[in-house]
Amino acid sequence: MTDTQWEVLSNQAITVAGVVYFLALLSHLVEWAGLRQVPHTEEVTTGRTALFGRLGLLLTGLGGLVHFVALLGRGMAADPNRVPWGNMYEFSISGAWFVVVIYLATYKKFKLSWLAPLVVATVLTVLMFAVIWLHKPVAPLTEALDSPWLVIHVVSAVIATAAFTLGGLLVILFLVQERIEKKDAERGVERTTGYFSRVPSTKVLDRLAYRMHAFGFPVWTFAVLITGPIWAHEAWSRYWNWDPKGGLAFITWVVYAAYLHARTTAGLRGKVASVLALIGLATLWWSFIGVNFFSTTSQHSYAEGASQVQLVPVDSSPVPSP
């Protein structure tokens, strides 16, 4: 296949993946509509409701497979072939894919069927945003990115971003569930039907969110404080530069460190720790996307293509990052 054919395949595959994820979302919505009036103590294993639940999971896995084909085609379309992490479009669709992978990998162990609609909706939203606003034609890597450190640094950042995104969804559910449980306690009633009756208790949600963040934090540390500075020193003889994107990445690290500390400190667990986690998620995504669109001083961005990056003075370039 030619490079052009690989690029066409990638574009078509990402479109198909979006359609499959949309069908998966519809399947899960039908499933939860069927479960709406079923008591949470009753496990539904047969009938149309259970069928749509299994179909949604199957379609999510199929979407992830087609999604991978899109990433593979993106890398193979470049000359020379490379990993598909050369700009913000590629980073975003890769991050969305890792969200699916981590979700499917932990689905059975943590019994995450109740998380399916939110995960699929999030992935679908990221893909739509990437295709509509971030898409760029395939191009060779810029000189700054053409390094073995691209694989090490960026893949760790992508994995950590996916884990933090899933952790953020769990935190949001925790805050909503906490409010619902408080209202039910005030009324002296127990919620037995509806979506949140099947969502785990706040204690379980808090524990799952902590585990997801505890997994992502050392990976993020490796990306931001180890591989990034090493790569920057190798390329430009400078370990760090307080560029807006690099600075926000470090602030994200500090916020998540504060969350993990608060989560293990009596009196700061629950709502306080959850708010910190959401602040971390906001700074995380702002550092990757917001800076590209709203910062006029950041040189730590490759979203606008190779021509812009080639204008960056060598002695002022920050840590390489997509």
PDB file of C-alpha atoms in Angstrom:
ATOM      1  CA  MET A   1       0.000   0.000   0.000  1.00  0.00           C
ATOM      2  CA  THR A   2       1.124   3.538  -0.724  1.00  0.00           C
ATOM      3  CA  ASP A   3       1.370   6.248   1.919  1.00  0.00           C
ATOM      4  CA  THR A   4      -1.745   7.894   0.502  1.00  0.00           C
ATOM      5  CA  GLN A   5      -3.688   4.643   0.754  1.00  0.00           C
ATOM      6  CA  TRP A   6      -2.589   4.191   4.361  1.00  0.00           C
ATOM      7  CA  GLU A   7      -3.761   7.720   5.196  1.00  0.00           C
ATOM      8  CA  VAL A   8      -7.112   7.131   3.511  1.00  0.00           C
ATOM      9  CA  LEU A   9      -7.438   3.862   5.442  1.00  0.00           C
ATOM     10  CA  SER A  10      -6.679   5.670   8.693  1.00  0.00           C
ATOM     11  CA  ASN A  11      -9.274   8.371   8.026  1.00  0.00           C
ATOM     12  CA  GLN A  12     -11.884   5.812   7.041  1.00  0.00           C
ATOM     13  CA  ALA A  13     -11.094   3.617  10.047  1.00  0.00           C
ATOM     14  CA  ILE A  14     -11.452   6.486  12.521  1.00  0.00           C
ATOM     15  CA  THR A  15     -14.837   7.281  10.965  1.00  0.00           C
ATOM     16  CA  VAL A  16     -15.930   3.649  11.226  1.00  0.00           C
ATOM     17  CA  ALA A  17     -14.661   3.485  14.798  1.00  0.00           C
ATOM     18  CA  GLY A  18     -16.767   6.528  15.657  1.00  0.00           C
ATOM     19  CA  VAL A  19     -19.852   4.900  14.149  1.00  0.00           C
ATOM     20  CA  VAL A  20     -19.208   1.662  16.054  1.00  0.00           C
ATOM     21  CA  TYR A  21     -18.702   3.538  19.323  1.00  0.00           C
ATOM     22  CA  PHE A  22     -21.958   5.398  18.672  1.00  0.00           C
ATOM     23  CA  LEU A  23     -23.778   2.095  18.177  1.00  0.00           C
ATOM     24  CA  ALA A  24     -22.164   0.819  21.382  1.00  0.00           C
ATOM     25  CA  LEU A  25     -23.442   3.898  23.207  1.00  0.00           C
ATOM     26  CA  LEU A  26     -26.961   3.343  21.869  1.00  0.00           C
ATOM     27  CA  SER A  27     -26.819  -0.306  22.953  1.00  0.00           C
ATOM     28  CA  HIS A  28     -25.807   0.637  26.475  1.00  0.00           C
ATOM     29  CA  LEU A  29     -28.502   3.305  26.654  1.00  0.00           C
ATOM     30  CA  VAL A  30     -31.115   0.721  25.630  1.00  0.00           C
ATOM     31  CA  GLU A  31     -29.687  -1.614  28.267  1.00  0.00           C
ATOM     32  CA  TRP A  32     -29.973   0.975  31.015  1.00  0.00           C
ATOM     33  CA  ALA A  33     -33.436   2.013  29.868  1.00  0.00           C
ATOM     34  CA  GLY A  34     -34.462  -1.602  30.379  1.00  0.00           C
ATOM     35  CA  LEU A  35     -32.834  -1.694  33.812  1.00  0.00           C
ATOM     36  CA  ARG A  36     -34.519   1.517  34.941  1.00  0.00           C
ATOM     37  CA  GLN A  37     -37.414  -0.204  36.718  1.00  0.00           C
ATOM     38  CA  VAL A  38     -35.527  -3.363  37.732  1.00  0.00           C
ATOM     39  CA  PRO A  39     -34.475  -3.509  41.420  1.00  0.00           C
ATOM     40  CA  HIS A  40     -30.714  -3.261  41.798  1.00  0.00           C
ATOM     41  CA  THR A  41     -30.687  -6.488  43.799  1.00  0.00           C
ATOM     42  CA  GLU A  42     -31.872  -8.373  40.732  1.00  0.00           C
ATOM     43  CA  GLU A  43     -29.185  -9.346  38.220  1.00  0.00           C
ATOM     44  CA  VAL A  44     -30.453  -9.432  34.646  1.00  0.00           C
ATOM     45  CA  THR A  45     -28.717 -12.151  32.622  1.00  0.00           C
ATOM     46  CA  THR A  46     -31.327 -12.985  30.001  1.00  0.00           C
ATOM     47  CA  GLY A  47     -33.716 -11.152  27.711  1.00  0.00           C
ATOM     48  CA  ARG A  48     -33.368  -8.063  25.567  1.00  0.00           C
ATOM     49  CA  THR A  49     -31.780  -5.919  28.264  1.00  0.00           C
ATOM     50  CA  ALA A  50     -28.931  -8.352  28.862  1.00  0.00           C
ATOM     51  CA  LEU A  51     -28.519  -8.823  25.106  1.00  0.00           C
ATOM     52  CA  PHE A  52     -28.026  -5.104  24.532  1.00  0.00           C
ATOM     53  CA  GLY A  53     -25.539  -4.984  27.385  1.00  0.00           C
ATOM     54  CA  ARG A  54     -23.427  -7.721  25.813  1.00  0.00           C
ATOM     55  CA  LEU A  55     -23.836  -6.115  22.396  1.00  0.00           C
ATOM     56  CA  GLY A  56     -22.605  -2.784  23.757  1.00  0.00           C
ATOM     57  CA  LEU A  57     -19.502  -4.417  25.216  1.00  0.00           C
ATOM     58  CA  LEU A  58     -18.854  -6.306  21.978  1.00  0.00           C
ATOM     59  CA  LEU A  59     -19.230  -3.141  19.913  1.00  0.00           C
ATOM     60  CA  THR A  60     -16.882  -1.270  22.252  1.00  0.00           C
ATOM     61  CA  GLY A  61     -14.249  -3.946  21.721  1.00  0.00           C
ATOM     62  CA  LEU A  62     -14.842  -3.904  17.959  1.00  0.00           C
ATOM     63  CA  GLY A  63     -14.594  -0.125  17.954  1.00  0.00           C
ATOM     64  CA  GLY A  64     -11.282  -0.383  19.794  1.00  0.00           C
ATOM     65  CA  LEU A  65      -9.982  -2.800  17.145  1.00  0.00           C
ATOM     66  CA  VAL A  66     -10.972  -0.525  14.257  1.00  0.00           C
ATOM     67  CA  HIS A  67      -9.576   2.409  16.232  1.00  0.00           C
ATOM     68  CA  PHE A  68      -6.221   0.601  16.402  1.00  0.00           C
ATOM     69  CA  VAL A  69      -6.287   0.133  12.619  1.00  0.00           C
ATOM     70  CA  ALA A  70      -6.712   3.907  12.302  1.00  0.00           C
ATOM     71  CA  LEU A  71      -3.643   4.484  14.483  1.00  0.00           C
ATOM     72  CA  LEU A  72      -1.638   1.886  12.557  1.00  0.00           C
ATOM     73  CA  GLY A  73      -2.604   3.439   9.229  1.00  0.00           C
ATOM     74  CA  ARG A  74      -1.639   6.883  10.497  1.00  0.00           C
ATOM     75  CA  GLY A  75       1.861   5.699  11.371  1.00  0.00           C
ATOM     76  CA  MET A  76       2.310   3.713   8.168  1.00  0.00           C
ATOM     77  CA  ALA A  77       1.205   6.691   6.048  1.00  0.00           C
ATOM     78  CA  ALA A  78       4.220   8.723   7.126  1.00  0.00           C
ATOM     79  CA  ASP A  79       7.510   8.542   5.242  1.00  0.00           C
ATOM     80  CA  PRO A  80       9.461   7.187   6.979  1.00  0.00           C
ATOM     81  CA  ASN A  81       7.006   5.152   9.046  1.00  0.00           C
ATOM     82  CA  ARG A  82       6.633   6.379  12.608  1.00  0.00           C
ATOM     83  CA  VAL A  83       4.526   6.147  15.731  1.00  0.00           C
ATOM     84  CA  PRO A  84       1.209   8.076  15.436  1.00  0.00           C
ATOM     85  CA  TRP A  85       2.022  10.743  18.001  1.00  0.00           C
ATOM     86  CA  GLY A  86       3.361  13.598  15.915  1.00  0.00           C
ATOM     87  CA  ASN A  87       0.649  16.210  16.574  1.00  0.00           C
ATOM     88  CA  MET A  88      -2.399  16.923  18.721  1.00  0.00           C
ATOM     89  CA  TYR A  89      -4.790  15.056  16.420  1.00  0.00           C
ATOM     90  CA  GLU A  90      -2.726  11.902  16.699  1.00  0.00           C
ATOM     91  CA  PHE A  91      -2.191  12.327  20.436  1.00  0.00           C
ATOM     92  CA  SER A  92      -5.932  12.800  21.025  1.00  0.00           C
ATOM     93  CA  ILE A  93      -7.075   9.751  19.081  1.00  0.00           C
ATOM     94  CA  SER A  94      -4.311   7.702  20.735  1.00  0.00           C
ATOM     95  CA  GLY A  95      -5.410   8.877  24.182  1.00  0.00           C
ATOM     96  CA  ALA A  96      -9.016   7.939  23.397  1.00  0.00           C
ATOM     97  CA  TRP A  97      -7.875   4.471  22.317  1.00  0.00           C
ATOM     98  CA  PHE A  98      -5.982   3.929  25.563  1.00  0.00           C
ATOM     99  CA  VAL A  99      -9.116   4.912  27.500  1.00  0.00           C
ATOM    100  CA  VAL A 100     -10.918   2.049  25.753  1.00  0.00           C
ATOM    101  CA  VAL A 101      -8.025  -0.348  26.376  1.00  0.00           C
ATOM    102  CA  ILE A 102      -7.781   0.416  30.097  1.00  0.00           C
ATOM    103  CA  TYR A 103     -11.551   0.219  30.473  1.00  0.00           C
ATOM    104  CA  LEU A 104     -11.765  -3.170  28.751  1.00  0.00           C
ATOM    105  CA  ALA A 105      -8.740  -4.462  30.682  1.00  0.00           C
ATOM    106  CA  THR A 106     -10.359  -3.602  34.028  1.00  0.00           C
ATOM    107  CA  TYR A 107     -13.973  -4.291  33.028  1.00  0.00           C
ATOM    108  CA  LYS A 108     -14.234  -7.800  34.452  1.00  0.00           C
ATOM    109  CA  LYS A 109     -12.046  -7.331  37.527  1.00  0.00           C
ATOM    110  CA  PHE A 110     -13.906  -4.260  38.807  1.00  0.00           C
ATOM    111  CA  LYS A 111     -17.308  -5.109  37.254  1.00  0.00           C
ATOM    112  CA  LEU A 112     -17.512  -1.837  35.353  1.00  0.00           C
ATOM    113  CA  SER A 113     -20.656  -2.411  33.280  1.00  0.00           C
ATOM    114  CA  TRP A 114     -22.244   0.613  34.975  1.00  0.00           C
ATOM    115  CA  LEU A 115     -19.404   2.802  33.652  1.00  0.00           C
ATOM    116  CA  ALA A 116     -19.910   1.809  30.010  1.00  0.00           C
ATOM    117  CA  PRO A 117     -22.157   4.690  28.841  1.00  0.00           C
ATOM    118  CA  LEU A 118     -19.841   7.348  30.264  1.00  0.00           C
ATOM    119  CA  VAL A 119     -16.673   5.757  28.861  1.00  0.00           C
ATOM    120  CA  VAL A 120     -18.070   5.300  25.359  1.00  0.00           C
ATOM    121  CA  ALA A 121     -19.583   8.802  25.340  1.00  0.00           C
ATOM    122  CA  THR A 122     -16.247  10.308  26.434  1.00  0.00           C
ATOM    123  CA  VAL A 123     -14.276   8.443  23.773  1.00  0.00           C
ATOM    124  CA  LEU A 124     -16.788   9.407  21.109  1.00  0.00           C
ATOM    125  CA  THR A 125     -16.613  13.074  22.153  1.00  0.00           C
ATOM    126  CA  VAL A 126     -12.804  13.098  22.005  1.00  0.00           C
ATOM    127  CA  LEU A 127     -12.835  11.520  18.538  1.00  0.00           C
ATOM    128  CA  MET A 128     -15.369  14.058  17.263  1.00  0.00           C
ATOM    129  CA  PHE A 129     -13.333  16.944  18.665  1.00  0.00           C
ATOM    130  CA  ALA A 130     -10.125  15.555  17.151  1.00  0.00           C
ATOM    131  CA  VAL A 131     -11.614  14.980  13.700  1.00  0.00           C
ATOM    132  CA  ILE A 132     -13.424  18.319  13.504  1.00  0.00           C
ATOM    133  CA  TRP A 133     -10.857  20.692  15.047  1.00  0.00           C
ATOM    134  CA  LEU A 134      -7.485  18.956  15.294  1.00  0.00           C
ATOM    135  CA  HIS A 135      -7.114  16.901  12.129  1.00  0.00           C
ATOM    136  CA  LYS A 136      -3.915  17.441  10.140  1.00  0.00           C
ATOM    137  CA  PRO A 137      -2.617  15.631   7.062  1.00  0.00           C
ATOM    138  CA  VAL A 138       0.080  13.049   7.717  1.00  0.00           C
ATOM    139  CA  ALA A 139       3.551  14.605   7.670  1.00  0.00           C
ATOM    140  CA  PRO A 140       7.071  13.511   8.615  1.00  0.00           C
ATOM    141  CA  LEU A 141       8.148  14.177  12.159  1.00  0.00           C
ATOM    142  CA  THR A 142       9.743  17.527  12.828  1.00  0.00           C
ATOM    143  CA  GLU A 143      13.415  17.496  13.751  1.00  0.00           C
ATOM    144  CA  ALA A 144      12.555  18.106  17.411  1.00  0.00           C
ATOM    145  CA  LEU A 145      10.284  15.044  17.538  1.00  0.00           C
ATOM    146  CA  ASP A 146      12.439  12.704  15.445  1.00  0.00           C
ATOM    147  CA  SER A 147      13.927  10.846  18.379  1.00  0.00           C
ATOM    148  CA  PRO A 148      13.584   7.454  20.098  1.00  0.00           C
ATOM    149  CA  TRP A 149      12.414   9.415  23.134  1.00  0.00           C
ATOM    150  CA  LEU A 150       9.164  10.159  21.290  1.00  0.00           C
ATOM    151  CA  VAL A 151       7.985   6.608  21.917  1.00  0.00           C
ATOM    152  CA  ILE A 152       9.074   6.536  25.557  1.00  0.00           C
ATOM    153  CA  HIS A 153       7.940  10.021  26.550  1.00  0.00           C
ATOM    154  CA  VAL A 154       4.688  10.327  24.653  1.00  0.00           C
ATOM    155  CA  VAL A 155       3.340   6.809  25.200  1.00  0.00           C
ATOM    156  CA  SER A 156       3.736   7.261  28.951  1.00  0.00           C
ATOM    157  CA  ALA A 157       1.946  10.632  28.751  1.00  0.00           C
ATOM    158  CA  VAL A 158      -0.872   9.078  26.686  1.00  0.00           C
ATOM    159  CA  ILE A 159      -1.351   6.167  29.097  1.00  0.00           C
ATOM    160  CA  ALA A 160      -1.353   8.468  32.127  1.00  0.00           C
ATOM    161  CA  THR A 161      -3.834  10.811  30.434  1.00  0.00           C
ATOM    162  CA  ALA A 162      -6.174   7.886  29.727  1.00  0.00           C
ATOM    163  CA  ALA A 163      -5.938   6.658  33.325  1.00  0.00           C
ATOM    164  CA  PHE A 164      -6.563  10.140  34.738  1.00  0.00           C
ATOM    165  CA  THR A 165      -9.542  10.587  32.412  1.00  0.00           C
ATOM    166  CA  LEU A 166     -11.121   7.354  33.633  1.00  0.00           C
ATOM    167  CA  GLY A 167     -10.315   8.352  37.196  1.00  0.00           C
ATOM    168  CA  GLY A 168     -12.018  11.696  36.577  1.00  0.00           C
ATOM    169  CA  LEU A 169     -15.197   9.952  35.411  1.00  0.00           C
ATOM    170  CA  LEU A 170     -15.174   7.892  38.604  1.00  0.00           C
ATOM    171  CA  VAL A 171     -14.715  11.036  40.691  1.00  0.00           C
ATOM    172  CA  ILE A 172     -17.679  12.717  38.989  1.00  0.00           C
ATOM    173  CA  LEU A 173     -19.830   9.672  39.712  1.00  0.00           C
ATOM    174  CA  PHE A 174     -18.586   9.713  43.301  1.00  0.00           C
ATOM    175  CA  LEU A 175     -19.688  13.323  43.817  1.00  0.00           C
ATOM    176  CA  VAL A 176     -23.112  12.707  42.265  1.00  0.00           C
ATOM    177  CA  GLN A 177     -23.613   9.474  44.188  1.00  0.00           C
ATOM    178  CA  GLU A 178     -22.584  11.183  47.431  1.00  0.00           C
ATOM    179  CA  ARG A 179     -25.245  13.828  46.905  1.00  0.00           C
ATOM    180  CA  ILE A 180     -27.891  11.211  46.094  1.00  0.00           C
ATOM    181  CA  GLU A 181     -27.017   9.097  49.141  1.00  0.00           C
ATOM    182  CA  LYS A 182     -27.209  12.172  51.358  1.00  0.00           C
ATOM    183  CA  LYS A 183     -30.657  13.096  50.046  1.00  0.00           C
ATOM    184  CA  ASP A 184     -31.888   9.515  50.429  1.00  0.00           C
ATOM    185  CA  ALA A 185     -30.613   9.440  54.012  1.00  0.00           C
ATOM    186  CA  GLU A 186     -32.404  12.703  54.821  1.00  0.00           C
ATOM    187  CA  ARG A 187     -35.652  11.309  53.443  1.00  0.00           C
ATOM    188  CA  GLY A 188     -35.150   7.960  55.113  1.00  0.00           C
ATOM    189  CA  VAL A 189     -35.518   6.045  51.841  1.00  0.00           C
ATOM    190  CA  GLU A 190     -33.341   3.626  49.898  1.00  0.00           C
ATOM    191  CA  ARG A 191     -33.012   3.976  46.146  1.00  0.00           C
ATOM    192  CA  THR A 192     -33.731   0.582  44.582  1.00  0.00           C
ATOM    193  CA  THR A 193     -34.181   1.398  40.887  1.00  0.00           C
ATOM    194  CA  GLY A 194     -32.577   3.656  38.303  1.00  0.00           C
ATOM    195  CA  TYR A 195     -29.032   4.090  37.094  1.00  0.00           C
ATOM    196  CA  PHE A 196     -27.487   5.252  40.360  1.00  0.00           C
ATOM    197  CA  SER A 197     -28.990   2.363  42.278  1.00  0.00           C
ATOM    198  CA  ARG A 198     -26.653   0.123  40.276  1.00  0.00           C
ATOM    199  CA  VAL A 199     -23.650   2.427  40.527  1.00  0.00           C
ATOM    200  CA  PRO A 200     -21.465   1.283  43.457  1.00  0.00           C
ATOM    201  CA  SER A 201     -21.506   3.098  46.780  1.00  0.00           C
ATOM    202  CA  THR A 202     -19.372   6.171  47.353  1.00  0.00           C
ATOM    203  CA  LYS A 203     -16.897   4.046  49.285  1.00  0.00           C
ATOM    204  CA  VAL A 204     -16.357   1.759  46.296  1.00  0.00           C
ATOM    205  CA  LEU A 205     -16.234   4.645  43.813  1.00  0.00           C
ATOM    206  CA  ASP A 206     -13.698   6.467  45.962  1.00  0.00           C
ATOM    207  CA  ARG A 207     -11.506   3.367  46.100  1.00  0.00           C
ATOM    208  CA  LEU A 208     -11.718   2.760  42.338  1.00  0.00           C
ATOM    209  CA  ALA A 209     -10.906   6.404  41.561  1.00  0.00           C
ATOM    210  CA  TYR A 210      -7.917   6.244  43.883  1.00  0.00           C
ATOM    211  CA  ARG A 211      -6.618   3.079  42.220  1.00  0.00           C
ATOM    212  CA  MET A 212      -6.941   4.570  38.759  1.00  0.00           C
ATOM    213  CA  HIS A 213      -5.106   7.741  39.799  1.00  0.00           C
ATOM    214  CA  ALA A 214      -2.498   5.747  41.712  1.00  0.00           C
ATOM    215  CA  PHE A 215      -1.787   3.843  38.497  1.00  0.00           C
ATOM    216  CA  GLY A 216      -1.586   6.962  36.338  1.00  0.00           C
ATOM    217  CA  PHE A 217       0.517   9.101  38.695  1.00  0.00           C
ATOM    218  CA  PRO A 218       3.857   7.235  38.498  1.00  0.00           C
ATOM    219  CA  VAL A 219       3.421   6.943  34.721  1.00  0.00           C
ATOM    220  CA  TRP A 220       2.817  10.696  34.540  1.00  0.00           C
ATOM    221  CA  THR A 221       5.837  11.287  36.775  1.00  0.00           C
ATOM    222  CA  PHE A 222       7.947   9.201  34.406  1.00  0.00           C
ATOM    223  CA  ALA A 223       6.707  11.237  31.428  1.00  0.00           C
ATOM    224  CA  VAL A 224       6.927  14.752  32.889  1.00  0.00           C
ATOM    225  CA  LEU A 225       9.832  14.637  35.333  1.00  0.00           C
ATOM    226  CA  ILE A 226      12.097  11.963  33.847  1.00  0.00           C
ATOM    227  CA  THR A 227      11.800  11.264  30.123  1.00  0.00           C
ATOM    228  CA  GLY A 228      10.748  14.781  29.108  1.00  0.00           C
ATOM    229  CA  PRO A 229      13.707  16.563  30.707  1.00  0.00           C
ATOM    230  CA  ILE A 230      16.144  13.886  29.491  1.00  0.00           C
ATOM    231  CA  TRP A 231      14.855  14.279  25.932  1.00  0.00           C
ATOM    232  CA  ALA A 232      15.045  18.070  26.161  1.00  0.00           C
ATOM    233  CA  HIS A 233      18.621  17.921  27.434  1.00  0.00           C
ATOM    234  CA  GLU A 234      19.597  15.538  24.653  1.00  0.00           C
ATOM    235  CA  ALA A 235      18.037  17.789  22.016  1.00  0.00           C
ATOM    236  CA  TRP A 236      18.829  21.272  23.322  1.00  0.00           C
ATOM    237  CA  SER A 237      21.161  20.882  26.325  1.00  0.00           C
ATOM    238  CA  ARG A 238      18.445  22.162  28.632  1.00  0.00           C
ATOM    239  CA  TYR A 239      16.431  20.067  31.093  1.00  0.00           C
ATOM    240  CA  TRP A 240      13.541  22.439  31.657  1.00  0.00           C
ATOM    241  CA  ASN A 241      11.892  25.596  30.357  1.00  0.00           C
ATOM    242  CA  TRP A 242       8.850  27.203  31.966  1.00  0.00           C
ATOM    243  CA  ASP A 243       6.820  27.222  28.785  1.00  0.00           C
ATOM    244  CA  PRO A 244       3.008  27.369  29.375  1.00  0.00           C
ATOM    245  CA  LYS A 245       2.465  23.741  28.374  1.00  0.00           C
ATOM    246  CA  GLY A 246       5.447  22.386  30.306  1.00  0.00           C
ATOM    247  CA  GLY A 247       4.497  24.484  33.313  1.00  0.00           C
ATOM    248  CA  LEU A 248       0.914  23.210  33.256  1.00  0.00           C
ATOM    249  CA  ALA A 249       2.161  19.635  32.992  1.00  0.00           C
ATOM    250  CA  PHE A 250       4.168  20.175  36.165  1.00  0.00           C
ATOM    251  CA  ILE A 251       1.205  21.871  37.882  1.00  0.00           C
ATOM    252  CA  THR A 252      -0.897  18.845  36.929  1.00  0.00           C
ATOM    253  CA  TRP A 253       1.688  16.635  38.616  1.00  0.00           C
ATOM    254  CA  VAL A 254       1.531  18.766  41.779  1.00  0.00           C
ATOM    255  CA  VAL A 255      -2.275  18.698  41.857  1.00  0.00           C
ATOM    256  CA  TYR A 256      -2.440  14.927  41.471  1.00  0.00           C
ATOM    257  CA  ALA A 257       0.234  14.517  44.133  1.00  0.00           C
ATOM    258  CA  ALA A 258      -1.955  16.644  46.418  1.00  0.00           C
ATOM    259  CA  TYR A 259      -4.979  14.481  45.535  1.00  0.00           C
ATOM    260  CA  LEU A 260      -3.180  11.240  46.392  1.00  0.00           C
ATOM    261  CA  HIS A 261      -1.981  12.782  49.658  1.00  0.00           C
ATOM    262  CA  ALA A 262      -5.449  14.094  50.510  1.00  0.00           C
ATOM    263  CA  ARG A 263      -7.004  10.744  49.649  1.00  0.00           C
ATOM    264  CA  THR A 264      -4.868   9.046  52.324  1.00  0.00           C
ATOM    265  CA  THR A 265      -5.254  11.809  54.914  1.00  0.00           C
ATOM    266  CA  ALA A 266      -8.082  11.689  57.434  1.00  0.00           C
ATOM    267  CA  GLY A 267     -10.338  14.723  57.082  1.00  0.00           C
ATOM    268  CA  LEU A 268      -9.399  15.405  53.466  1.00  0.00           C
ATOM    269  CA  ARG A 269     -10.889  12.328  51.853  1.00  0.00           C
ATOM    270  CA  GLY A 270     -14.108  12.398  49.919  1.00  0.00           C
ATOM    271  CA  LYS A 271     -15.209  15.726  48.498  1.00  0.00           C
ATOM    272  CA  VAL A 272     -11.956  17.640  49.095  1.00  0.00           C
ATOM    273  CA  ALA A 273      -9.838  14.987  47.427  1.00  0.00           C
ATOM    274  CA  SER A 274     -12.345  14.630  44.590  1.00  0.00           C
ATOM    275  CA  VAL A 275     -12.265  18.349  43.827  1.00  0.00           C
ATOM    276  CA  LEU A 276      -8.471  18.173  43.629  1.00  0.00           C
ATOM    277  CA  ALA A 277      -8.739  15.271  41.172  1.00  0.00           C
ATOM    278  CA  LEU A 278     -11.080  17.281  38.935  1.00  0.00           C
ATOM    279  CA  ILE A 279      -8.751  20.289  39.056  1.00  0.00           C
ATOM    280  CA  GLY A 280      -5.950  17.961  37.984  1.00  0.00           C
ATOM    281  CA  LEU A 281      -8.041  16.676  35.084  1.00  0.00           C
ATOM    282  CA  ALA A 282      -8.839  20.244  33.994  1.00  0.00           C
ATOM    283  CA  THR A 283      -5.177  21.323  34.029  1.00  0.00           C
ATOM    284  CA  LEU A 284      -4.216  18.105  32.249  1.00  0.00           C
ATOM    285  CA  TRP A 285      -6.505  18.613  29.262  1.00  0.00           C
ATOM    286  CA  TRP A 286      -5.911  22.352  29.190  1.00  0.00           C
ATOM    287  CA  SER A 287      -2.160  21.762  28.956  1.00  0.00           C
ATOM    288  CA  PHE A 288      -2.640  19.515  25.932  1.00  0.00           C
ATOM    289  CA  ILE A 289      -5.426  21.278  24.048  1.00  0.00           C
ATOM    290  CA  GLY A 290      -6.283  24.641  25.574  1.00  0.00           C
ATOM    291  CA  VAL A 291      -2.748  26.015  25.347  1.00  0.00           C
ATOM    292  CA  ASN A 292      -2.642  25.222  21.633  1.00  0.00           C
ATOM    293  CA  PHE A 293      -5.671  27.384  20.894  1.00  0.00           C
ATOM    294  CA  PHE A 294      -5.425  30.213  23.401  1.00  0.00           C
ATOM    295  CA  SER A 295      -1.738  30.729  24.189  1.00  0.00           C
ATOM    296  CA  THR A 296       0.253  33.122  22.005  1.00  0.00           C
ATOM    297  CA  THR A 297       3.562  32.505  23.807  1.00  0.00           C
ATOM    298  CA  SER A 298       3.800  28.726  23.995  1.00  0.00           C
ATOM    299  CA  GLN A 299       6.452  27.104  21.839  1.00  0.00           C
ATOM    300  CA  HIS A 300       5.786  23.736  23.446  1.00  0.00           C
ATOM    301  CA  SER A 301       3.196  22.744  20.862  1.00  0.00           C
ATOM    302  CA  TYR A 302       3.194  20.934  17.556  1.00  0.00           C
ATOM    303  CA  ALA A 303      -0.516  21.210  16.748  1.00  0.00           C
ATOM    304  CA  GLU A 304      -0.037  23.766  13.981  1.00  0.00           C
ATOM    305  CA  GLY A 305       2.296  21.658  11.857  1.00  0.00           C
ATOM    306  CA  ALA A 306       5.946  21.401  11.014  1.00  0.00           C
ATOM    307  CA  SER A 307       6.397  24.894   9.649  1.00  0.00           C
ATOM    308  CA  GLN A 308       5.661  26.524  12.995  1.00  0.00           C
ATOM    309  CA  VAL A 309       7.958  24.220  14.934  1.00  0.00           C
ATOM    310  CA  GLN A 310      10.885  24.811  12.610  1.00  0.00           C
ATOM    311  CA  LEU A 311      10.786  28.492  13.569  1.00  0.00           C
ATOM    312  CA  VAL A 312      11.428  27.770  17.259  1.00  0.00           C
ATOM    313  CA  PRO A 313      14.914  28.954  18.270  1.00  0.00           C
ATOM    314  CA  VAL A 314      17.065  26.043  19.362  1.00  0.00           C
ATOM    315  CA  ASP A 315      18.240  27.701  22.559  1.00  0.00           C
ATOM    316  CA  SER A 316      14.692  28.455  23.804  1.00  0.00           C
ATOM    317  CA  SER A 317      12.883  25.222  22.964  1.00  0.00           C
ATOM    318  CA  PRO A 318      11.165  23.459  25.856  1.00  0.00           C
ATOM    319  CA  VAL A 319      10.585  19.763  26.469  1.00  0.00           C
ATOM    320  CA  PRO A 320       9.436  18.045  23.269  1.00  0.00           C
ATOM    321  CA  SER A 321       5.794  17.045  23.388  1.00  0.00           C
ATOM    322  CA  PRO A 322       2.955  16.563  20.937  1.00  0.00           C
TER     323      PRO A 322
END
